Amino acid sequence: MSPPKVGVLALQGDTREHLAALREAGAEAMPVRRRDELDAVDALVLPGGESTTISHLLRDFDLLEPLRARLAEGLPAYGACAGMILLASEILDAGARGREAVPLRGIDMTVRRNAFGRQVDSFEGDVAFAGLGDPVRAVFIRAPWVERAGEGVQVLARAAGHIVAVRQGVVLATAFHPEITGDRRIHQLFVDIVRGRR
């Protein structure tokens, strides 16, 4: 079977790092900036970055509604940090009016932006992650957390008592950045989800 085609939204954030991690996990990985590129992939990673800026760029590149439509149709997706925020059905502290982060409604959850604090409050630590055995090293950078996980949303990890990783069907999200640690287990989990979907 050919490797799944997994796109990485390449408008802002750790695009290169996610592409490398996905390739190591056995996917054919490619950047996505245009509608035809979105239409060509089996799945999509939404990287970290600044959720309000990514929302603005999704509109500018005419990707917002096509991406929402593909998610509604069952596109597998993985969001890290800002990607988690965007995959939510509701965003708290969404940003300034007219420049706010826009929910893509990929997972039935309420997410709070910058919940762990500002850039200077960034931290890392070992987090138990359901199904992965040994804890993962989690890097939190101006990270969100999940305040409400809907019915049917599986909680995969917590940090400081807060939900920091979830899955609903073929959509996965983490509040932290696994692409910068060298641990490929979360990307491997996502690629396996995509393979199962195909």
Coordinates of N, CA, C and O in Angstrom, one line a residue:
M1 N 0.8 -1.2 0.0 CA 0.0 0.0 0.0 C 0.9 1.2 0.0 O 1.9 1.3 0.7
S2 N 0.5 2.2 -0.8 CA 1.3 3.4 -0.9 C 1.2 4.2 0.5 O 0.1 4.1 1.1
P3 N 2.2 5.0 0.8 CA 2.1 5.8 2.1 C 1.0 6.8 2.0 O 0.7 7.4 0.9
P4 N 0.3 7.1 3.1 CA -0.7 8.2 3.0 C -0.1 9.5 2.8 O 1.0 9.8 3.2
K5 N -0.9 10.4 2.0 CA -0.4 11.7 1.8 C -0.9 12.6 2.9 O -2.2 12.8 3.0
V6 N 0.0 13.2 3.7 CA -0.4 14.0 4.8 C 0.2 15.4 4.6 O 1.4 15.6 4.4
G7 N -0.7 16.4 4.5 CA -0.3 17.7 4.4 C 0.0 18.4 5.7 O -0.5 18.0 6.7
V8 N 0.8 19.4 5.6 CA 1.0 20.3 6.8 C 0.7 21.7 6.4 O 1.2 22.2 5.4
L9 N -0.3 22.3 7.1 CA -0.7 23.7 6.8 C 0.5 24.6 6.9 O 1.1 24.7 8.0
A10 N 0.9 25.2 5.8 CA 2.2 25.9 5.7 C 2.0 27.4 5.7 O 2.6 28.0 4.8
L11 N 1.2 27.9 6.5 CA 0.9 29.4 6.5 C 1.8 30.0 7.6 O 2.2 31.2 7.5
Q12 N 2.1 29.3 8.7 CA 2.9 29.8 9.8 C 3.2 28.7 10.7 O 2.4 27.7 10.7
G13 N 4.3 28.7 11.4 CA 4.5 27.7 12.4 C 5.6 26.7 12.0 O 6.3 26.9 11.1
D14 N 5.7 25.6 12.7 CA 6.7 24.6 12.6 C 6.5 23.6 11.4 O 6.5 22.4 11.6
T15 N 6.3 24.2 10.3 CA 6.0 23.3 9.1 C 7.1 22.3 8.8 O 6.8 21.1 8.7
R16 N 8.3 22.8 8.7 CA 9.5 21.9 8.4 C 9.6 20.7 9.4 O 9.8 19.6 9.0
E17 N 9.4 21.0 10.7 CA 9.6 20.0 11.7 C 8.5 18.9 11.6 O 8.8 17.7 11.8
H18 N 7.3 19.4 11.3 CA 6.2 18.4 11.2 C 6.4 17.6 9.9 O 6.1 16.4 9.9
L19 N 6.8 18.2 8.8 CA 7.1 17.4 7.6 C 8.1 16.3 7.9 O 7.9 15.2 7.4
A20 N 9.2 16.7 8.6 CA 10.2 15.7 8.9 C 9.7 14.6 9.7 O 9.9 13.4 9.5
A21 N 8.9 14.9 10.8 CA 8.4 13.9 11.7 C 7.4 13.0 11.0 O 7.4 11.8 11.2
L22 N 6.6 13.5 10.1 CA 5.6 12.7 9.3 C 6.3 11.7 8.4 O 5.9 10.6 8.3
R23 N 7.4 12.2 7.7 CA 8.2 11.3 6.8 C 8.8 10.2 7.6 O 8.8 9.1 7.2
E24 N 9.3 10.5 8.8 CA 9.9 9.5 9.7 C 8.9 8.5 10.1 O 9.2 7.3 10.3
A25 N 7.6 8.9 10.2 CA 6.5 8.0 10.6 C 5.9 7.3 9.4 O 4.9 6.5 9.6
G26 N 6.5 7.4 8.2 CA 6.0 6.7 7.1 C 5.0 7.3 6.1 O 4.5 6.6 5.3
A27 N 4.8 8.6 6.3 CA 3.8 9.3 5.4 C 4.6 10.0 4.3 O 5.8 10.3 4.4
E28 N 3.8 10.2 3.2 CA 4.3 11.1 2.2 C 3.8 12.5 2.6 O 2.6 12.8 2.6
A29 N 4.7 13.4 3.0 CA 4.3 14.6 3.6 C 4.6 15.8 2.7 O 5.6 15.8 2.0
M30 N 3.7 16.8 2.7 CA 3.8 17.9 1.8 C 3.2 19.1 2.4 O 2.2 19.0 3.2
P31 N 3.7 20.3 2.1 CA 3.1 21.6 2.6 C 1.8 21.9 1.9 O 1.7 21.5 0.7
V32 N 0.9 22.5 2.6 CA -0.4 22.9 2.0 C -0.6 24.4 2.2 O -0.6 24.9 3.3
R33 N -0.7 25.1 1.1 CA -0.9 26.5 1.1 C -2.1 26.9 0.2 O -2.6 28.1 0.3
R34 N -2.5 26.0 -0.7 CA -3.6 26.4 -1.7 C -4.7 25.3 -1.7 O -4.5 24.2 -1.2
R35 N -5.8 25.7 -2.2 CA -6.9 24.8 -2.2 C -6.7 23.5 -2.9 O -7.0 22.4 -2.5
D36 N -6.0 23.5 -4.1 CA -5.7 22.3 -4.8 C -4.8 21.4 -4.0 O -4.9 20.1 -4.0
E37 N -3.9 21.9 -3.2 CA -3.0 21.1 -2.3 C -3.8 20.5 -1.2 O -3.6 19.3 -0.8
L38 N -4.8 21.3 -0.6 CA -5.7 20.7 0.4 C -6.5 19.6 -0.2 O -6.7 18.5 0.5
D39 N -7.0 19.7 -1.4 CA -7.8 18.7 -2.0 C -7.0 17.4 -2.3 O -7.6 16.3 -2.4
A40 N -5.7 17.5 -2.4 CA -4.9 16.4 -2.8 C -4.4 15.5 -1.6 O -3.9 14.4 -1.9
V41 N -4.6 15.9 -0.4 CA -4.1 15.2 0.8 C -5.2 14.3 1.4 O -6.4 14.6 1.3
D42 N -4.7 13.2 2.1 CA -5.5 12.3 2.8 C -5.8 12.8 4.2 O -6.7 12.3 4.9
A43 N -4.9 13.7 4.7 CA -5.0 14.2 6.1 C -4.2 15.5 6.2 O -3.5 15.8 5.3
L44 N -4.4 16.2 7.3 CA -3.7 17.5 7.5 C -3.3 17.7 8.9 O -4.0 17.4 9.8
V45 N -2.1 18.2 9.0 CA -1.5 18.7 10.3 C -1.6 20.2 10.4 O -1.2 20.9 9.4
L46 N -2.2 20.7 11.5 CA -2.2 22.1 11.7 C -1.1 22.4 12.8 O -1.3 22.0 13.9
P47 N -0.1 23.1 12.4 CA 1.1 23.2 13.4 C 0.8 24.4 14.4 O -0.2 25.1 14.3
G48 N 1.8 24.5 15.3 CA 1.7 25.6 16.2 C 2.0 26.9 15.5 O 2.2 26.9 14.3
G49 N 2.0 28.0 16.2 CA 2.2 29.3 15.6 C 1.3 30.3 16.4 O 1.1 30.1 17.6
E50 N 0.6 31.2 15.7 CA -0.3 32.1 16.4 C -1.6 31.9 15.8 O -1.9 32.2 14.6
S51 N -2.6 31.5 16.6 CA -3.9 31.0 16.1 C -4.7 32.2 15.4 O -5.4 31.9 14.5
T52 N -4.5 33.4 15.9 CA -5.2 34.5 15.2 C -4.6 34.8 13.9 O -5.3 35.0 12.9
T53 N -3.3 34.7 13.8 CA -2.6 35.0 12.5 C -3.0 33.8 11.5 O -3.3 34.1 10.3
I54 N -2.9 32.6 12.0 CA -3.3 31.5 11.1 C -4.7 31.6 10.6 O -5.0 31.4 9.4
S55 N -5.6 32.0 11.5 CA -7.0 32.2 11.1 C -7.1 33.3 10.0 O -7.9 33.1 9.0
H56 N -6.4 34.4 10.2 CA -6.4 35.5 9.2 C -5.9 35.0 7.9 O -6.4 35.3 6.8
L57 N -4.8 34.2 7.9 CA -4.2 33.7 6.7 C -5.1 32.6 6.0 O -5.2 32.6 4.8
L58 N -5.8 31.8 6.8 CA -6.8 30.9 6.2 C -7.8 31.6 5.4 O -8.2 31.2 4.3
R59 N -8.3 32.8 5.9 CA -9.2 33.6 5.1 C -8.5 34.1 3.8 O -9.1 34.1 2.7
D60 N -7.3 34.7 4.0 CA -6.6 35.3 2.9 C -6.3 34.4 1.8 O -6.4 34.7 0.6
F61 N -6.0 33.1 2.1 CA -5.7 32.1 1.1 C -6.9 31.3 0.7 O -6.8 30.3 0.0
D62 N -8.1 31.8 1.1 CA -9.4 31.1 0.7 C -9.4 29.6 1.1 O -9.9 28.8 0.4
L63 N -8.9 29.3 2.3 CA -8.8 27.9 2.8 C -9.8 27.7 3.9 O -10.0 26.5 4.3
L64 N -10.3 28.7 4.6 CA -11.1 28.5 5.8 C -12.3 27.6 5.5 O -12.5 26.6 6.2
E65 N -13.2 28.0 4.6 CA -14.4 27.2 4.4 C -14.1 25.9 3.7 O -14.7 24.8 4.1
P66 N -13.2 25.8 2.8 CA -12.8 24.4 2.2 C -12.3 23.5 3.3 O -12.6 22.3 3.3
L67 N -11.5 24.0 4.3 CA -10.9 23.2 5.3 C -12.1 22.8 6.3 O -12.1 21.6 6.7
R68 N -12.9 23.7 6.6 CA -14.1 23.3 7.5 C -14.9 22.2 6.8 O -15.4 21.3 7.5
A69 N -15.1 22.4 5.5 CA -15.9 21.4 4.8 C -15.2 20.0 4.8 O -15.9 19.0 5.0
R70 N -13.9 20.0 4.6 CA -13.2 18.7 4.6 C -13.3 18.0 5.9 O -13.4 16.8 6.1
L71 N -13.1 18.9 7.0 CA -13.2 18.3 8.3 C -14.6 17.7 8.6 O -14.7 16.6 9.2
A72 N -15.6 18.4 8.2 CA -17.0 17.9 8.4 C -17.2 16.6 7.6 O -18.0 15.8 8.0
E73 N -16.5 16.5 6.5 CA -16.6 15.2 5.7 C -15.8 14.1 6.2 O -15.8 13.0 5.7
G74 N -14.9 14.4 7.3 CA -14.2 13.3 7.9 C -12.7 13.3 7.6 O -12.0 12.3 7.8
L75 N -12.1 14.4 7.2 CA -10.7 14.5 7.0 C -9.9 14.3 8.3 O -10.2 15.0 9.3
P76 N -9.0 13.3 8.3 CA -8.2 13.2 9.5 C -7.3 14.4 9.7 O -6.8 14.9 8.7
A77 N -7.2 14.9 10.9 CA -6.4 16.1 11.2 C -5.7 15.9 12.5 O -6.2 15.3 13.4
Y78 N -4.6 16.6 12.6 CA -3.9 16.6 13.9 C -3.4 18.1 14.1 O -2.8 18.7 13.3
G79 N -3.8 18.7 15.3 CA -3.4 20.0 15.6 C -2.5 20.1 16.8 O -2.9 19.5 17.8
A80 N -1.4 20.8 16.7 CA -0.5 21.0 17.8 C -0.5 22.5 18.3 O -0.4 23.3 17.4
C81 N -0.8 22.7 19.5 CA -0.8 24.0 20.1 C -1.8 24.9 19.4 O -3.0 24.8 19.6
A82 N -1.4 25.9 18.6 CA -2.3 26.7 17.8 C -3.3 25.8 17.0 O -4.5 26.2 16.8
G83 N -2.8 24.7 16.5 CA -3.6 23.8 15.7 C -4.7 23.2 16.6 O -5.8 23.0 16.1
M84 N -4.4 22.9 17.9 CA -5.5 22.5 18.8 C -6.5 23.5 19.0 O -7.7 23.2 18.9
I85 N -6.1 24.8 19.1 CA -7.0 25.9 19.3 C -8.0 25.9 18.1 O -9.2 26.0 18.2
L86 N -7.4 25.9 16.9 CA -8.2 26.0 15.7 C -9.2 24.8 15.5 O -10.3 25.0 14.9
L87 N -8.8 23.6 15.9 CA -9.7 22.5 15.8 C -10.8 22.5 16.7 O -11.8 21.6 16.6
A88 N -10.9 23.4 17.7 CA -11.9 23.4 18.7 C -13.3 23.8 18.1 O -13.3 24.4 17.0
S89 N -14.3 23.5 18.8 CA -15.7 24.0 18.4 C -15.9 25.3 19.1 O -16.8 26.1 18.6
E90 N -15.2 25.6 20.2 CA -15.3 26.9 20.8 C -14.0 27.4 21.4 O -13.2 26.5 21.9
I91 N -13.6 28.6 21.2 CA -12.3 29.2 21.6 C -12.6 30.3 22.7 O -13.3 31.3 22.4
L92 N -12.0 30.2 23.8 CA -12.1 31.2 24.9 C -10.9 32.2 24.7 O -9.8 31.7 24.3
D93 N -11.1 33.4 25.0 CA -10.1 34.4 24.8 C -9.6 34.4 23.4 O -8.3 34.3 23.1
A94 N -10.5 34.5 22.4 CA -10.1 34.2 21.0 C -9.3 35.3 20.4 O -8.8 35.1 19.3
G95 N -9.2 36.5 21.0 CA -8.4 37.6 20.5 C -9.2 38.8 20.1 O -10.4 38.8 20.3
A96 N -8.6 39.8 19.6 CA -9.2 41.1 19.3 C -10.3 40.9 18.2 O -10.1 40.1 17.2
R97 N -11.4 41.6 18.3 CA -12.5 41.5 17.3 C -11.9 41.9 15.9 O -11.2 42.8 15.7
G98 N -12.3 41.0 15.0 CA -11.8 41.2 13.6 C -10.5 40.5 13.4 O -10.1 40.3 12.2
R99 N -9.8 40.1 14.4 CA -8.5 39.4 14.3 C -8.5 38.1 15.1 O -7.5 37.6 15.5
E100 N -9.7 37.7 15.5 CA -9.8 36.6 16.5 C -9.5 35.2 15.8 O -9.7 35.0 14.6
A101 N -9.1 34.2 16.7 CA -9.0 32.9 16.2 C -10.3 32.3 15.9 O -11.3 32.5 16.6
V102 N -10.4 31.5 14.8 CA -11.7 31.0 14.2 C -11.7 29.5 14.5 O -10.9 28.8 14.0
P103 N -12.8 29.0 15.1 CA -12.9 27.6 15.3 C -13.3 26.8 14.0 O -14.2 27.3 13.3
L104 N -12.5 25.8 13.8 CA -12.8 24.9 12.6 C -13.8 23.8 12.9 O -14.3 23.1 12.0
R105 N -14.1 23.6 14.2 CA -15.1 22.7 14.7 C -14.8 21.2 14.3 O -15.6 20.4 13.9
G106 N -13.5 20.9 14.4 CA -13.1 19.5 14.1 C -13.2 18.6 15.3 O -13.4 17.4 15.2
I107 N -13.2 19.1 16.5 CA -13.4 18.4 17.8 C -14.4 19.1 18.7 O -14.3 20.3 18.8
D108 N -15.3 18.4 19.3 CA -16.3 19.0 20.2 C -15.6 19.3 21.5 O -15.6 18.5 22.4
M109 N -14.9 20.5 21.6 CA -14.2 20.9 22.8 C -14.2 22.4 22.9 O -14.3 23.1 21.8
T110 N -14.0 22.9 24.1 CA -13.8 24.3 24.3 C -12.3 24.5 24.8 O -11.9 23.8 25.7
V111 N -11.6 25.3 24.1 CA -10.1 25.5 24.3 C -9.9 26.9 24.8 O -10.5 27.9 24.2
R112 N -9.0 27.1 25.8 CA -8.6 28.4 26.2 C -7.2 28.7 25.6 O -6.3 28.0 25.9
R113 N -7.1 29.8 24.9 CA -5.8 30.2 24.3 C -4.9 30.7 25.4 O -5.3 31.3 26.4
N114 N -3.6 30.5 25.2 CA -2.5 30.9 26.2 C -2.9 30.6 27.6 O -2.6 31.4 28.5
A115 N -3.5 29.5 27.9 CA -4.0 29.1 29.2 C -2.9 29.0 30.2 O -3.1 29.3 31.4
F116 N -1.7 28.5 29.8 CA -0.6 28.3 30.7 C 0.2 29.5 31.0 O 1.1 29.5 31.7
G117 N -0.2 30.6 30.3 CA 0.5 31.9 30.5 C 1.3 32.4 29.2 O 1.1 31.9 28.1
R118 N 2.1 33.4 29.4 CA 2.8 34.1 28.3 C 4.0 33.3 27.9 O 4.3 32.2 28.5
Q119 N 4.7 33.8 27.0 CA 5.9 33.2 26.4 C 6.9 32.8 27.6 O 7.5 31.7 27.6
V120 N 7.1 33.7 28.5 CA 8.0 33.5 29.6 C 7.6 32.3 30.5 O 8.4 31.8 31.3
D121 N 6.3 31.9 30.5 CA 5.8 30.8 31.3 C 5.9 29.5 30.6 O 5.4 28.5 31.1
S122 N 6.5 29.5 29.4 CA 6.6 28.2 28.6 C 7.4 27.2 29.5 O 8.3 27.6 30.2
F123 N 7.1 25.9 29.3 CA 7.8 24.9 30.1 C 7.8 23.6 29.3 O 7.1 23.4 28.3
E124 N 8.5 22.6 29.9 CA 8.4 21.3 29.3 C 8.5 20.3 30.5 O 8.9 20.6 31.6
G125 N 7.9 19.1 30.2 CA 7.9 18.0 31.2 C 7.4 16.8 30.6 O 6.9 16.7 29.5
D126 N 7.5 15.7 31.4 CA 7.0 14.4 30.9 C 5.5 14.2 31.2 O 5.1 14.5 32.3
V127 N 4.8 13.8 30.2 CA 3.3 13.7 30.3 C 2.9 12.2 30.0 O 3.3 11.7 28.9
A128 N 2.1 11.6 30.8 CA 1.6 10.3 30.5 C 0.5 10.5 29.4 O -0.4 11.3 29.5
F129 N 0.7 9.7 28.3 CA -0.2 9.8 27.1 C -0.8 8.4 26.9 O -0.1 7.4 26.7
A130 N -2.1 8.4 26.9 CA -2.9 7.1 26.8 C -2.5 6.3 25.6 O -2.4 6.8 24.5
G131 N -2.1 5.0 25.8 CA -1.8 4.1 24.7 C -0.3 4.2 24.2 O 0.0 3.4 23.3
L132 N 0.5 5.1 24.7 CA 1.9 5.2 24.2 C 2.9 4.6 25.1 O 4.1 4.7 24.8
G133 N 2.5 4.0 26.2 CA 3.5 3.4 27.1 C 4.3 4.5 27.9 O 3.7 5.2 28.7
D134 N 5.6 4.6 27.7 CA 6.4 5.6 28.4 C 5.8 7.0 28.2 O 5.3 7.3 27.1
P135 N 6.0 7.9 29.2 CA 5.5 9.3 29.0 C 6.2 10.0 27.8 O 7.3 9.6 27.4
V136 N 5.5 11.0 27.3 CA 6.1 11.8 26.2 C 6.7 13.0 26.8 O 6.2 13.6 27.8
R137 N 7.8 13.5 26.2 CA 8.4 14.8 26.6 C 7.5 15.9 25.9 O 7.5 16.0 24.7
A138 N 6.9 16.7 26.7 CA 5.9 17.7 26.2 C 6.5 19.1 26.4 O 6.9 19.5 27.5
V139 N 6.6 19.9 25.3 CA 7.0 21.2 25.3 C 5.8 22.1 25.1 O 5.1 22.1 24.1
F140 N 5.6 23.0 26.1 CA 4.4 23.9 26.1 C 4.9 25.3 25.9 O 5.7 25.8 26.7
I141 N 4.5 25.9 24.8 CA 4.9 27.3 24.5 C 3.6 28.1 24.3 O 2.9 28.0 23.4
R142 N 3.4 29.0 25.3 CA 2.1 29.8 25.3 C 0.9 28.9 25.0 O 0.1 29.2 24.1
A143 N 0.9 27.8 25.7 CA 0.0 26.7 25.3 C -1.4 26.9 25.8 O -1.7 27.5 26.8
P144 N -2.3 26.3 25.0 CA -3.7 26.2 25.4 C -4.0 25.0 26.4 O -3.1 24.2 26.6
W145 N -5.2 25.0 26.9 CA -5.7 23.7 27.5 C -7.1 23.6 27.1 O -7.8 24.5 26.7
V146 N -7.6 22.4 27.3 CA -9.0 22.1 27.0 C -9.9 22.3 28.3 O -9.6 21.6 29.3
E147 N -10.8 23.2 28.2 CA -11.7 23.4 29.4 C -12.9 22.5 29.4 O -13.4 22.2 30.4
R148 N -13.4 22.1 28.2 CA -14.5 21.2 28.1 C -14.3 20.2 26.9 O -13.9 20.6 25.8
A149 N -14.4 19.0 27.2 CA -14.3 17.9 26.2 C -15.7 17.3 26.1 O -16.2 16.8 27.1
G150 N -16.2 17.4 24.9 CA -17.6 16.9 24.6 C -17.7 15.3 24.7 O -16.7 14.6 24.8
E151 N -18.9 14.9 24.7 CA -19.1 13.4 24.7 C -18.5 12.9 23.4 O -18.7 13.4 22.4
G152 N -17.8 11.7 23.5 CA -17.2 11.2 22.4 C -15.8 11.7 22.2 O -15.1 11.2 21.2
V153 N -15.3 12.6 23.0 CA -13.9 13.1 22.9 C -13.1 12.3 24.0 O -13.4 12.3 25.1
Q154 N -12.1 11.6 23.5 CA -11.2 10.8 24.4 C -10.1 11.7 24.9 O -9.4 12.4 24.1
V155 N -10.0 11.8 26.2 CA -8.9 12.5 26.8 C -7.6 11.6 26.9 O -7.7 10.5 27.4
L156 N -6.5 12.1 26.2 CA -5.3 11.3 26.1 C -4.2 11.7 27.1 O -3.4 10.9 27.4
A157 N -4.2 13.0 27.5 CA -3.2 13.4 28.4 C -3.6 14.6 29.2 O -4.4 15.4 28.7
R158 N -3.0 14.8 30.4 CA -3.3 15.9 31.3 C -1.9 16.4 31.8 O -1.0 15.6 31.9
A159 N -1.9 17.7 32.0 CA -0.7 18.3 32.7 C -1.2 19.4 33.7 O -2.1 20.2 33.3
A160 N -0.7 19.3 34.9 CA -1.1 20.3 35.9 C -2.6 20.2 36.1 O -3.2 21.2 36.4
G161 N -3.2 19.0 35.9 CA -4.6 18.9 36.1 C -5.5 19.3 35.0 O -6.7 19.1 35.0
H162 N -4.9 19.8 33.9 CA -5.6 20.2 32.7 C -5.5 19.3 31.5 O -4.4 18.7 31.3
I163 N -6.5 19.2 30.7 CA -6.5 18.3 29.5 C -5.6 19.0 28.5 O -5.8 20.1 28.1
V164 N -4.6 18.2 28.0 CA -3.7 18.7 27.0 C -3.5 17.9 25.8 O -2.8 18.2 24.9
A165 N -4.3 16.8 25.7 CA -4.3 16.0 24.4 C -5.7 15.3 24.4 O -6.1 14.7 25.4
V166 N -6.2 15.3 23.2 CA -7.6 14.7 23.0 C -7.6 14.0 21.6 O -6.8 14.3 20.7
R167 N -8.6 13.2 21.4 CA -8.9 12.6 20.1 C -10.4 12.4 20.0 O -11.1 12.0 21.0
Q168 N -10.9 12.8 18.8 CA -12.3 12.5 18.5 C -12.3 11.9 17.1 O -12.1 12.6 16.1
G169 N -12.6 10.6 17.0 CA -12.6 9.9 15.8 C -11.2 10.0 15.1 O -10.2 9.5 15.7
V170 N -11.1 10.6 13.9 CA -9.9 10.7 13.2 C -9.2 12.0 13.4 O -8.2 12.3 12.7
V171 N -9.6 12.8 14.4 CA -9.0 14.1 14.7 C -8.3 14.0 16.0 O -8.9 13.6 17.0
L172 N -7.1 14.5 16.1 CA -6.2 14.4 17.2 C -5.7 15.8 17.5 O -5.5 16.6 16.6
A173 N -5.5 16.1 18.8 CA -4.9 17.5 19.1 C -4.1 17.4 20.4 O -4.5 16.7 21.3
T174 N -3.0 18.2 20.4 CA -2.2 18.3 21.6 C -1.9 19.8 21.9 O -1.8 20.6 20.9
A175 N -1.8 20.1 23.1 CA -1.5 21.5 23.5 C 0.0 21.8 23.4 O 0.4 22.9 23.5
F176 N 0.8 20.7 23.2 CA 2.2 20.8 23.2 C 2.8 20.5 21.8 O 2.0 20.1 20.9
H177 N 4.1 20.6 21.7 CA 4.8 20.5 20.4 C 5.7 19.2 20.3 O 6.9 19.3 20.6
P178 N 5.1 18.1 19.9 CA 6.0 16.9 19.8 C 7.0 16.9 18.7 O 8.0 16.2 18.6
E179 N 6.8 17.8 17.7 CA 7.6 17.8 16.5 C 9.0 18.3 16.8 O 9.9 18.1 16.1
I180 N 9.2 18.9 18.0 CA 10.6 19.5 18.3 C 11.3 18.6 19.3 O 12.4 19.0 19.7
T181 N 10.8 17.5 19.7 CA 11.5 16.7 20.7 C 12.2 15.5 20.2 O 13.0 14.9 20.9
G182 N 11.9 15.1 18.9 CA 12.6 13.9 18.4 C 11.8 12.6 18.7 O 12.1 11.6 18.1
D183 N 10.8 12.7 19.6 CA 9.9 11.5 19.9 C 8.8 11.5 18.8 O 8.0 12.5 18.7
R184 N 8.8 10.5 18.0 CA 7.8 10.5 16.9 C 6.6 9.7 17.1 O 5.8 9.4 16.2
R185 N 6.3 9.3 18.4 CA 5.2 8.4 18.7 C 3.8 9.1 18.4 O 2.9 8.4 17.9
I186 N 3.7 10.3 18.6 CA 2.4 11.0 18.4 C 2.2 11.1 16.9 O 1.1 10.9 16.4
H187 N 3.2 11.5 16.1 CA 3.1 11.5 14.7 C 2.8 10.1 14.1 O 2.0 10.0 13.2
Q188 N 3.4 9.1 14.7 CA 3.2 7.7 14.3 C 1.7 7.4 14.5 O 1.1 6.7 13.7
L189 N 1.2 7.7 15.7 CA -0.2 7.5 16.0 C -1.1 8.1 15.0 O -2.0 7.5 14.5
F190 N -0.8 9.4 14.6 CA -1.6 10.1 13.6 C -1.5 9.4 12.3 O -2.6 9.2 11.6
V191 N -0.3 9.0 11.8 CA -0.2 8.3 10.5 C -1.0 7.0 10.6 O -1.6 6.6 9.6
D192 N -0.9 6.3 11.7 CA -1.7 5.0 11.8 C -3.2 5.3 11.8 O -3.9 4.5 11.1
I193 N -3.6 6.4 12.3 CA -5.1 6.8 12.2 C -5.4 7.0 10.8 O -6.5 6.6 10.3
V194 N -4.6 7.7 10.1 CA -4.8 8.0 8.6 C -4.9 6.7 7.8 O -5.7 6.5 7.0
R195 N -3.9 5.8 8.1 CA -3.9 4.5 7.4 C -5.2 3.8 7.6 O -5.8 3.2 6.7
G196 N -5.6 3.8 8.9 CA -6.9 3.1 9.2 C -8.1 3.7 8.5 O -9.0 3.0 8.1
R197 N -8.1 5.0 8.3 CA -9.1 5.7 7.7 C -9.2 5.3 6.2 O -10.2 5.2 5.6
R198 N -8.0 5.1 5.6 CA -7.9 4.8 4.2 C -8.4 3.4 3.9 O -8.8 3.0 2.9

